[in-house]
Coordinates of C-alpha atoms and ligand atoms in Angstrom, one line a residue:
X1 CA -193.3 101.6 21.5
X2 CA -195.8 98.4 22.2
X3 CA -197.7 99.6 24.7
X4 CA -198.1 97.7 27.8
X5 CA -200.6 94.8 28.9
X6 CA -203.0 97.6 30.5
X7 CA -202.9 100.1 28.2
X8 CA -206.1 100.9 25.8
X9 CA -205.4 98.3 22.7
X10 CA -204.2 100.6 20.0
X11 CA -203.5 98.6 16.3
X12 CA -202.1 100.8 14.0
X13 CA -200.4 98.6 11.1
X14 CA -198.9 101.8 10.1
X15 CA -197.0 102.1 13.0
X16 CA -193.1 101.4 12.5
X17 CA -192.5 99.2 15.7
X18 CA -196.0 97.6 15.4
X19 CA -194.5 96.4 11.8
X20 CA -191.1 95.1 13.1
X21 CA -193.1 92.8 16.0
X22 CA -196.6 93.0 15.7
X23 CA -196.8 89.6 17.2
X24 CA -197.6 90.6 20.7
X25 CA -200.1 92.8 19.8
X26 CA -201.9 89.7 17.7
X27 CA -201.4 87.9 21.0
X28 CA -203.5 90.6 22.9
X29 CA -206.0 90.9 20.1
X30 CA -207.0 87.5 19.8
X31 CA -207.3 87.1 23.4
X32 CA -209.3 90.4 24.2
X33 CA -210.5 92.2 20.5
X34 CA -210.3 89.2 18.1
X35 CA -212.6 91.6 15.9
X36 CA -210.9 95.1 15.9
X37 CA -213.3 98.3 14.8
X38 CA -212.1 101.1 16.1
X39 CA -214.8 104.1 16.3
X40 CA -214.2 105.8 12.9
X41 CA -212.3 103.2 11.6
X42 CA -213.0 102.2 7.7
X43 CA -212.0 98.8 8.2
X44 CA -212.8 95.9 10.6
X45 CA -209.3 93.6 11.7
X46 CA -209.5 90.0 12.5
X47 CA -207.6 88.2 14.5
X48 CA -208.2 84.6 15.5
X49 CA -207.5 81.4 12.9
X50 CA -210.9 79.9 13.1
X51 CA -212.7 83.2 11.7
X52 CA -210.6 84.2 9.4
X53 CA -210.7 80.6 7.6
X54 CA -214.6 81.4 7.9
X55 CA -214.3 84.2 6.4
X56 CA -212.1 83.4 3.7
X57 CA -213.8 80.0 2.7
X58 CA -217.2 81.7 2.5
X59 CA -216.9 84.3 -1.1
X60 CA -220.6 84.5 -1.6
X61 CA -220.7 86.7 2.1
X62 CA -217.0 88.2 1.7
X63 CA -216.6 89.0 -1.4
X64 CA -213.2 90.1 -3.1
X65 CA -214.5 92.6 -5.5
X66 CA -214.1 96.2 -4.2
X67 CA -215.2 99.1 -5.7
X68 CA -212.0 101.1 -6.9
X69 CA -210.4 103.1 -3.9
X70 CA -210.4 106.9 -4.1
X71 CA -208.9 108.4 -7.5
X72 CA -209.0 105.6 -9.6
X73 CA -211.2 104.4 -12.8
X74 CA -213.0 101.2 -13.1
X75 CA -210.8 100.3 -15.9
X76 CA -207.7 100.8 -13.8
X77 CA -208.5 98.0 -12.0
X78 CA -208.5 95.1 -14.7
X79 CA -210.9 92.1 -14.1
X80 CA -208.2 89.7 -12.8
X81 CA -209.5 86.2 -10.7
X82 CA -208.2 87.6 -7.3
X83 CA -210.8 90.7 -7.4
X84 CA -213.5 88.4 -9.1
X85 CA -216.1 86.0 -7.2
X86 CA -217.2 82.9 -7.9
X87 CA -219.0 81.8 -10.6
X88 CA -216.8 84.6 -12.5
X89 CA -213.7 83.7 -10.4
X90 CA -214.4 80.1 -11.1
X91 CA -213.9 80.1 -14.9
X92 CA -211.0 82.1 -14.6
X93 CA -209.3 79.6 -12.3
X94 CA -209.6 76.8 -14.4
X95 CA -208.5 78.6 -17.9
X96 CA -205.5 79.5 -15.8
X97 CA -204.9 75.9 -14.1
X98 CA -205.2 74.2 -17.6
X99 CA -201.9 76.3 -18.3
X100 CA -200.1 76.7 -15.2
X101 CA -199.9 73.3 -14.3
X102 CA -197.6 71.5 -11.4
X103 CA -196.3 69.5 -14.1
X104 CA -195.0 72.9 -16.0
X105 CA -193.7 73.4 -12.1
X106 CA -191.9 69.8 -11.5
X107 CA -190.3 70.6 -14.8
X108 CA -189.0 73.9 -14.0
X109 CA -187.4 73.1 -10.9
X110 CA -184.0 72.4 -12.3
X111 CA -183.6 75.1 -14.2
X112 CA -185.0 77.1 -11.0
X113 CA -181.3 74.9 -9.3
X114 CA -179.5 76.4 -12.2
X115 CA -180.5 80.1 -11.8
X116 CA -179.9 79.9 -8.2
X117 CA -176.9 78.2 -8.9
X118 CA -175.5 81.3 -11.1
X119 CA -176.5 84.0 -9.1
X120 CA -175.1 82.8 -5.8
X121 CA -171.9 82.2 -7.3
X122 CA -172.2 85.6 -8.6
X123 CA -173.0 86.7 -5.2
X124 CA -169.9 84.7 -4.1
X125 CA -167.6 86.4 -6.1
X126 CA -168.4 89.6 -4.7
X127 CA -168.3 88.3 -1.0
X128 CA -170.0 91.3 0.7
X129 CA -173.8 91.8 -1.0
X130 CA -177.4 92.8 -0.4
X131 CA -179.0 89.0 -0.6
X132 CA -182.3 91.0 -2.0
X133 CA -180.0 92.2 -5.3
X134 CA -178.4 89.1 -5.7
X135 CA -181.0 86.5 -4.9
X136 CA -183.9 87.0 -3.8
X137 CA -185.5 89.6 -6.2
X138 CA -183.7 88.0 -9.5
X139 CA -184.7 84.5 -9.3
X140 CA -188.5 84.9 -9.1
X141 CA -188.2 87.4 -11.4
X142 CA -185.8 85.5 -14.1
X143 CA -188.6 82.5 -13.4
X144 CA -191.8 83.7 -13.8
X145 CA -190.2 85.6 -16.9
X146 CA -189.2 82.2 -18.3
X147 CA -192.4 80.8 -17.1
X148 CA -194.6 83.2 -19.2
X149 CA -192.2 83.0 -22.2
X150 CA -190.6 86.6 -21.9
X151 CA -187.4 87.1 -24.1
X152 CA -184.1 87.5 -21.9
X153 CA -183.8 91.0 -22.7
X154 CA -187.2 92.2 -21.7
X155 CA -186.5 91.1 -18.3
X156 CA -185.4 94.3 -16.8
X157 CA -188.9 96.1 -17.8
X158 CA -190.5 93.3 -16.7
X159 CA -189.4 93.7 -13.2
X160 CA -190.2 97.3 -13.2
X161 CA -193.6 97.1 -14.3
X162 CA -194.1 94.3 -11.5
X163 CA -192.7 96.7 -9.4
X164 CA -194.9 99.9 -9.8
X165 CA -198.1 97.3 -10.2
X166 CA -197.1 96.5 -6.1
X167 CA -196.0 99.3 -5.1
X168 CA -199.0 100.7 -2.6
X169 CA -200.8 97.1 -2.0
X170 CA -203.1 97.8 0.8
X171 CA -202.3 101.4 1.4
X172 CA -206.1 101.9 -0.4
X173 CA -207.5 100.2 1.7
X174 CA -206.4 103.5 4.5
X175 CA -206.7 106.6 1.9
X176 CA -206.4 107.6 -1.1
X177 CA -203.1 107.3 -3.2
X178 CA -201.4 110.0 -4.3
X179 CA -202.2 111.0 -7.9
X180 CA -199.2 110.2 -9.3
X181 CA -199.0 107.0 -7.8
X182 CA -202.0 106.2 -9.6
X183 CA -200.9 107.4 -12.9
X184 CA -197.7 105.7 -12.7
X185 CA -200.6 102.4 -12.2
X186 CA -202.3 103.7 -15.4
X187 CA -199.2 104.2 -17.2
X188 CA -197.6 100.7 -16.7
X189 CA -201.0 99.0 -17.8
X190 CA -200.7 100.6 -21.0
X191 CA -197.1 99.7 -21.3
X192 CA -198.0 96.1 -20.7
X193 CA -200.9 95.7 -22.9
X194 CA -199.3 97.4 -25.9
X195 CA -196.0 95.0 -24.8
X196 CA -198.1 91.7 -24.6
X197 CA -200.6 92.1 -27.8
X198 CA -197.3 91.6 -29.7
X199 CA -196.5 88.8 -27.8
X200 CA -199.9 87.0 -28.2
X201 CA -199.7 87.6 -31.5
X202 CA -197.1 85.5 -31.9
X203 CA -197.8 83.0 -29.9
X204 CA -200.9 82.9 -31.5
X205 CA -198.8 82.2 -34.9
X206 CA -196.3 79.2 -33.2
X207 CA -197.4 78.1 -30.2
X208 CA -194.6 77.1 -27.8
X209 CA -194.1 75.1 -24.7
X210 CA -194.8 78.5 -22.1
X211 CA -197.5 80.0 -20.1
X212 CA -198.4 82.7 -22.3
X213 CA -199.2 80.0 -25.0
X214 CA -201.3 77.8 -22.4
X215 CA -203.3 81.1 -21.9
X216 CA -203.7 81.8 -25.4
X217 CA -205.4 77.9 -25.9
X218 CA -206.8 77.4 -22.7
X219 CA -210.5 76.7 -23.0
X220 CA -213.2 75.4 -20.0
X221 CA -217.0 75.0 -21.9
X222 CA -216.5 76.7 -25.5
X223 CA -214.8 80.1 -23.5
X224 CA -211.6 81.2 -23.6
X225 CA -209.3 84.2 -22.1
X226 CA -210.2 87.5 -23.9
X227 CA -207.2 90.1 -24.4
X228 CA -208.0 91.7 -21.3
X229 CA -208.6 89.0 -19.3
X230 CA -205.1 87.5 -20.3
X231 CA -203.3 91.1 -19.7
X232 CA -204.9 90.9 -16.0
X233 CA -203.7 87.5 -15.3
X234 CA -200.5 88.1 -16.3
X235 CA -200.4 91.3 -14.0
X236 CA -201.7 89.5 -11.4
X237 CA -199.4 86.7 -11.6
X238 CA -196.6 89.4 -11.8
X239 CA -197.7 91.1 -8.7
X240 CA -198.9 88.1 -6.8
X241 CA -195.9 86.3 -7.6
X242 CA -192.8 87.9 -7.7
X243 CA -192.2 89.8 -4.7
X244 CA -193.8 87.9 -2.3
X245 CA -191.5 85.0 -3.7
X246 CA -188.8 87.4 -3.2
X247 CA -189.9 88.1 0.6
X248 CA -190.2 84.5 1.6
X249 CA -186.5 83.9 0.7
X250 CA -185.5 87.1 2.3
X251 CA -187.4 86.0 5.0
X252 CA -186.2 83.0 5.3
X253 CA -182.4 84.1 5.5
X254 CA -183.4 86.8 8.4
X255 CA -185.0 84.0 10.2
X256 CA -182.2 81.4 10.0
X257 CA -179.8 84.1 11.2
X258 CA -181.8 84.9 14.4
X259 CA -182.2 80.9 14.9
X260 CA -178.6 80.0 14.5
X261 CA -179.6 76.4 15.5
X262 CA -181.7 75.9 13.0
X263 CA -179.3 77.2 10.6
X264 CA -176.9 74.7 11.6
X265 CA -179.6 72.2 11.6
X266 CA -181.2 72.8 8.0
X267 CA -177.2 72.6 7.0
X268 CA -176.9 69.3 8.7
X269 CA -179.7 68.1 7.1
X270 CA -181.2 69.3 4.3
X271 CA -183.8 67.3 3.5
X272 CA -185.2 69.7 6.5
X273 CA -185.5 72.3 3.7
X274 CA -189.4 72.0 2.7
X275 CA -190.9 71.8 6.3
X276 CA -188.3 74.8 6.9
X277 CA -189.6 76.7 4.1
X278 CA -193.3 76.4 5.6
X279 CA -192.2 76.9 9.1
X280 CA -191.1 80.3 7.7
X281 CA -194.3 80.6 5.7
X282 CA -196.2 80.6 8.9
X283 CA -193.6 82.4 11.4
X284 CA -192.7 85.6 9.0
X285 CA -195.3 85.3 6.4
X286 CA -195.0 87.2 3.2
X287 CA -198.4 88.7 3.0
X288 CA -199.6 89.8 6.8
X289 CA -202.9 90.7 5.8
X290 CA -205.8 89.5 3.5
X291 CA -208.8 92.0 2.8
X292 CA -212.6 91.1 2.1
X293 CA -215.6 93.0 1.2
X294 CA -218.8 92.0 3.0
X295 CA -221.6 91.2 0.1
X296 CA -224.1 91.6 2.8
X297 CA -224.8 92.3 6.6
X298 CA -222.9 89.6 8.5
X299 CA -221.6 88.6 11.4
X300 CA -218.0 87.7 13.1
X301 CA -218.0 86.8 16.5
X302 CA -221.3 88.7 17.4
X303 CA -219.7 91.8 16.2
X304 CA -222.2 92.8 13.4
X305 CA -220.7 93.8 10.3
X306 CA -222.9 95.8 7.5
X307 CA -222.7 95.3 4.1
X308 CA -220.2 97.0 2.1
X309 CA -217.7 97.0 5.1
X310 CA -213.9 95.6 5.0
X311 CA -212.9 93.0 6.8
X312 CA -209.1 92.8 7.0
X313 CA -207.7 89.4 7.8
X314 CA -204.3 89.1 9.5
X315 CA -202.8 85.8 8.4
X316 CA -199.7 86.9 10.5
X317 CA -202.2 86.2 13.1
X318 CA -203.9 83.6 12.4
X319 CA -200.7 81.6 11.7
X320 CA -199.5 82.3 15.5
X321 CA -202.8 80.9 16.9
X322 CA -202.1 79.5 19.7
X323 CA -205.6 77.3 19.8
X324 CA -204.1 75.7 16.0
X325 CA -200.1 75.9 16.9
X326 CA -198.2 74.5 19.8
X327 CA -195.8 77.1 21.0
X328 CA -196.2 79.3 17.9
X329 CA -193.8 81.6 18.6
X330 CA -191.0 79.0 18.8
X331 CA -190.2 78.9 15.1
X332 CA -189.1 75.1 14.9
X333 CA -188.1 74.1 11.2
X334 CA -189.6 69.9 11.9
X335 CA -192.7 71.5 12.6
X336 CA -195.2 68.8 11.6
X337 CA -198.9 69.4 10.3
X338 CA -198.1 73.4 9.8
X339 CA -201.6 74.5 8.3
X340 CA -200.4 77.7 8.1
X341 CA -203.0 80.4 6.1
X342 CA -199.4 82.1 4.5
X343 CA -201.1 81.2 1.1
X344 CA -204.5 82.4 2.2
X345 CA -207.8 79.8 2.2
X346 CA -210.7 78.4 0.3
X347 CA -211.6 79.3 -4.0
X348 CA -208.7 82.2 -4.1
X349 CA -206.1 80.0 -2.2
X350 CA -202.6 81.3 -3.8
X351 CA -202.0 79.9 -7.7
X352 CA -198.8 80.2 -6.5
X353 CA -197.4 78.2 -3.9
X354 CA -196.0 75.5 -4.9
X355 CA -193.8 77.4 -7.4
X356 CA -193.1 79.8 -4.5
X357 CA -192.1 77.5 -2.0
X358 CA -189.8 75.2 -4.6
X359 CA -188.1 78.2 -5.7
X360 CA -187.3 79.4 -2.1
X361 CA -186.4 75.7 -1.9
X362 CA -184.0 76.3 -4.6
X363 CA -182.7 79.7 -3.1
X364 CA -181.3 78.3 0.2
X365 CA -180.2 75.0 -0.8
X366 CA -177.6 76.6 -3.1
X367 CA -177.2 79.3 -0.9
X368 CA -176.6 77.3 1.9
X369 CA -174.4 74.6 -0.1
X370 CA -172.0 77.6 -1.2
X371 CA -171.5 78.9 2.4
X372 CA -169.8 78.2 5.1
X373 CA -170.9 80.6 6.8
X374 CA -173.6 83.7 6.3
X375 CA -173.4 86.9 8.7
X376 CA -175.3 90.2 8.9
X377 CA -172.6 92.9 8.0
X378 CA -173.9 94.9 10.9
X379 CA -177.1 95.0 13.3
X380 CA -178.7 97.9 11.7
X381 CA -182.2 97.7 11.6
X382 CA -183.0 96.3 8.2
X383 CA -185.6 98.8 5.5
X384 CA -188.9 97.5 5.3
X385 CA -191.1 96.9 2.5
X386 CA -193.4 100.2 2.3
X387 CA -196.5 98.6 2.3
X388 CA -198.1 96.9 5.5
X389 CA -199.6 94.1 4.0
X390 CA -195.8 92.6 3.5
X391 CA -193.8 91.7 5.8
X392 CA -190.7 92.2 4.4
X393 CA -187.3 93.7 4.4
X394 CA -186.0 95.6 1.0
X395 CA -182.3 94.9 1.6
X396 CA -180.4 92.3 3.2
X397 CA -176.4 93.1 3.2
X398 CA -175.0 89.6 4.3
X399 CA -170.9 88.6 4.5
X400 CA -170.8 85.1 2.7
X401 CA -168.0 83.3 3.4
X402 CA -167.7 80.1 0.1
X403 CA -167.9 76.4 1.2
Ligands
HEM501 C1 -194.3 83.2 -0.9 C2 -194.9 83.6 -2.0 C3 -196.4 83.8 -2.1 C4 -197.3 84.2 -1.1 C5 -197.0 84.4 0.4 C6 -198.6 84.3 -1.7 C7 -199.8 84.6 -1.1 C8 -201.0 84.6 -1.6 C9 -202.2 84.8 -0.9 C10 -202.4 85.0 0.6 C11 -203.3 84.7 -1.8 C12 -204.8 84.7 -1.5 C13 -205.4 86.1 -1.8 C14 -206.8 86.1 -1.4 O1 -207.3 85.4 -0.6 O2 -207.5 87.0 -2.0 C15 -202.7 84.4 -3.1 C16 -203.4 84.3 -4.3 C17 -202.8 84.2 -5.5 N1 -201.4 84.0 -5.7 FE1 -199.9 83.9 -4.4 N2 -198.5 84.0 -3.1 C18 -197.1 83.7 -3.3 C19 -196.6 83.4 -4.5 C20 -197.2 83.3 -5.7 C21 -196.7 83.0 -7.0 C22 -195.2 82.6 -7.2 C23 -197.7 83.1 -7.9 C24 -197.7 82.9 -9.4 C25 -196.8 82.7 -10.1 C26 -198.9 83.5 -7.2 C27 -200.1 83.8 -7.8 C28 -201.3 84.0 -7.1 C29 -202.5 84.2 -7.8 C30 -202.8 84.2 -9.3 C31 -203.5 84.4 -6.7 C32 -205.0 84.6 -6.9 C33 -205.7 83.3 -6.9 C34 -207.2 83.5 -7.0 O3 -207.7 84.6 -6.9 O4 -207.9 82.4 -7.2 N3 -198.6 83.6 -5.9 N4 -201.3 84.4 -3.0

C-alpha cells in the first residue's frame, strides 16, 4: 500500500507496489525530502530534475567508479567507460564513437524495418503471444548482434550472456549478491573473452564493415582499445543496450494500451511515432534509477553528503518534474521540448539512444501497421523485471488482431 499524505515518508524501491506506481511517492519526495537518507541507510536518493542534472553533469565530484560491491573481485568488474571517469572515460568514448557511428545507425535502420517486419508477422501467425518473446527482446538482440558482427548462430548465447551480465543491476548497491550469482558473473566473462579473442582475431585478419572491426582500428592520439578494454565495451554495450531497448518497446505497448487515444492517434498519424517514443522515454522510463559515487565531501540541497557515499538518482523522477514538465503525469505523445533525463546527462549520457529510440521506432510502426487492433489477454497484473533500477515488465501476452 502507498501510504497516505500524512504518514512518515517511507521509500523503499524494493517494495512491490512502490515499483508498479512509484510516481506519487516522487511527487511527495520532491516536494518535502528531495534528498532522501534514511538513518542507516547506505545510500542517499534524489529526487528533483535540477539536482540530479547537477549531479550527473559534474564527474569530477560524482564519480562513477565504485569499488566492487560485497563478494566480488576487482577483475570481475572489467574497466568499461560507464564505471570510468573522465580523463579515462574520455578516451574510451571517443575510440568507441569513431566506430559506433550515427551513420553505421542511419544505415541500419532498414534492416532494423526488416527484422521487425519478420517477427511481427511471425507473431501474427500465432495470433495470441507474449510481445516480450516475439518482439521486444529479439530485435534488439538480433541488432546489436548484427551490429557487432556476431554470426547468426551465435545469437542464442549471445542473449544469454547479456542476460546473466544484467541480471542483479542495482541490487549491489542494497547487499551483497548471492555467491552464485556472482559466479554465474564470473563465469560468463570468461565465456565471452575466450568467445571474442577468436573473433578479433579474425577481424584482425579481414576487416569488415561491423562494430567489432571499428573497435579493433579505432585509434584517438597513437592509443588504441586493448583486449580487455574491447571485451568490456562489448559487455557493456550488451548490457546497456539490449534490454533496456527491449523495455522501452514493452513499455511503449503497455502505455498505448492504457492511453487508448493515443493509440488511436499514433495510428492515425504516424509520423507521431518519434515524439511518442520519447513521451514514453520520459513517462515509463527504462532505467528509473542512475547511481553516483561522491569523489569528495559535497553537498545537495544543504544536505551534506561525505565522500565515498552513493547518491542514487531517480530519473523516473526527475522526468515527472513538475517545475521542467507541464502536467507530467498526462502522458501526451505531441509533447514538444521533452528534455527528458531517460538517457541519463552530461560525459556518460547513453551511447545508445539513438539506436534505441529508432529501433523502438521500428518495433511499433510494424507492429502497429500489422494490427488492427492489440488487446491485453486479460488484466492480470503483468511480472516485473527483478531488478528496481528497471522499470519493466518481463512478459506481455497481447491478442493481435492482422490489418
Ligand atoms: C531505451 C534504451 C536505453 C536506455 C533507457 C538507456 C539508458 C542509459 C543511461 C541512463 C545511461 C547513463 C548511465 C550513467 O549516467 O552512468 C546510459 C549509458 C550508456 N548506454 Fe544506454 N540506454 C539505452 C539503450 C542503449 C543502447 C541500445 C546502447 C548500445 C548499443 C546503449 C549503450 C550505452 C553505453 C555504452 C552507455 C555508457 C556511456 C558512457 O559511460 O559514456 N544504451 N544508457
Amino acid at each position: 500500500m502507498t501510504p497516505g499524505a500524512d504518514a512518515p515518508f517511507e521509500f523503499d524501491p524494493f517494495d512491490e507496489a512502490t515499483r508498479r506506481d512509484p510516481f506519487p511517492l516522487f511527487a511527495r519526495a520532491r516536494r518535502e525530502h528531495p534528498v532522501w537518507a534514511p538513518a542507516g541507510a547506505p545510500v542517499v536518493s534524489i529526487f528533483r530534475y535540477d539536482d540530479i542534472q547537477a549531479v550527473l553533469r559534474d564527474p569530477t565530484t560524482w564519480s562513477n567508479a565504485f569499488p566492487p560491491p560485497p563478494g566480488f573481485e576487482p577483475e570481475d568488474l572489467p574497466p568499461s567507460m560507464l564505471v570510468t571517469d573522465p580523463p579515462a572515460h574520455t578516451r574510451l568514448r571517443g575510440l568507441v564513437s569513431q566506430a559506433f557511428t550515427p551513420r553505421m545507425i542511419r544505415r541500419l535502420e532498414p534492416r532494423m524495418n526488416e527484422i521487425a517486419e519478420e517477427l511481427v508477422q511471425a507473431a501474427l501467425a500465432r495470433g495470441r503471444v507474449d510481445l516480450v518473446e516475439a518482439l521486444s527482446y529479439p530485435l534488439p538482440v538480433i541488432v546489436i548482434a548484427e551490429i557487432i558482427g556476431i554470426p547468426a548462430e551465435d545469437r542464442a548465447q549471445f542473449k544469454e550472456w547479456s542476460d546473466a551480465a544484467v541480471e542483479n543491476l542495482g541490487a549491489v548497491f542494497m547487499g551483497p549478491l548471492p555467491p552464485e550469482q556472482i559466479a554465474r558473473q564470473r563465469r560468463v566473462r570468461v565465456e565471452m573473452q575466450d568467445y571474442f579473442r577468436r573473433l578479433v582475431e579474425e577481424r584482425r585478419r579481414r576487416p569488415r564493415e561491423d562494430l567489432l572491426s571499428g573497435l579493433v582500428a579505432a585509434e584517438v592520439e597513437g592509443s588504441r582499445l586493448s583486449f580487455d578494454e574491447l571485451i568490456a565495451m562489448l559487455l557493456l554495450i550488451l548490457v546497456a543496450g539490449n534490454e533496456t531497448t527491449t523495455t522501452l518497446i514493452g513499455n511503449a505497448v503497455v502505455e498505448l494500451l492504457a492511453h487508448p487515444a493515443a493509440l488511436a492517434a499514433l495510428r492515425a498519424r504516424p509520423e507521431l511515432l518519434a515524439d511518442a517514443v520519447e513521451e514514453v522515454l520520459r513517462f515509463s522510463s527504462p532505467i528509473q534509477m542512475d547511481p553516483r559515487r561522491a569523489a569528495r565531501a559535497a553537498d545537495v540541497r544543504g544536505h551534506r553528503i561525505e565522500a565515498g557515499q552513493i547518491v542514487l538518482s531517480w530519473l523516473g523522477s526527475a522526468n515527472r518534474d513538475e517545475t521542467v514538465f507541464e502536467r507530467p503525469d498526462d502522458f501526451d505523445i505531441t509533447r514538444r521540448d521533452n528534455r527528458h533525463l531517460a538517457f541519463g546527462f552530461g560525459p556518460h549520457y547513453c551511447l545508445g539512444a539513438s539506436l534505441a529510440s529508432i529501433e523502438a521506432q521500428a518495433a511499433l510502426r510494424v507492429l502497429l501497421a500489422r494490427t488492427r487492433s492489440i488487446r491485453r489477454v486479460d488484466d492480470a497484473p503483468l511480472p516485473l523485471h527483478p531488478s528496481f533500477v528497471f522499470r519493466a515488465v518481463t512478459s506481455l501476452p497481447l491478442e493481435l488482431e492482422p490489418a
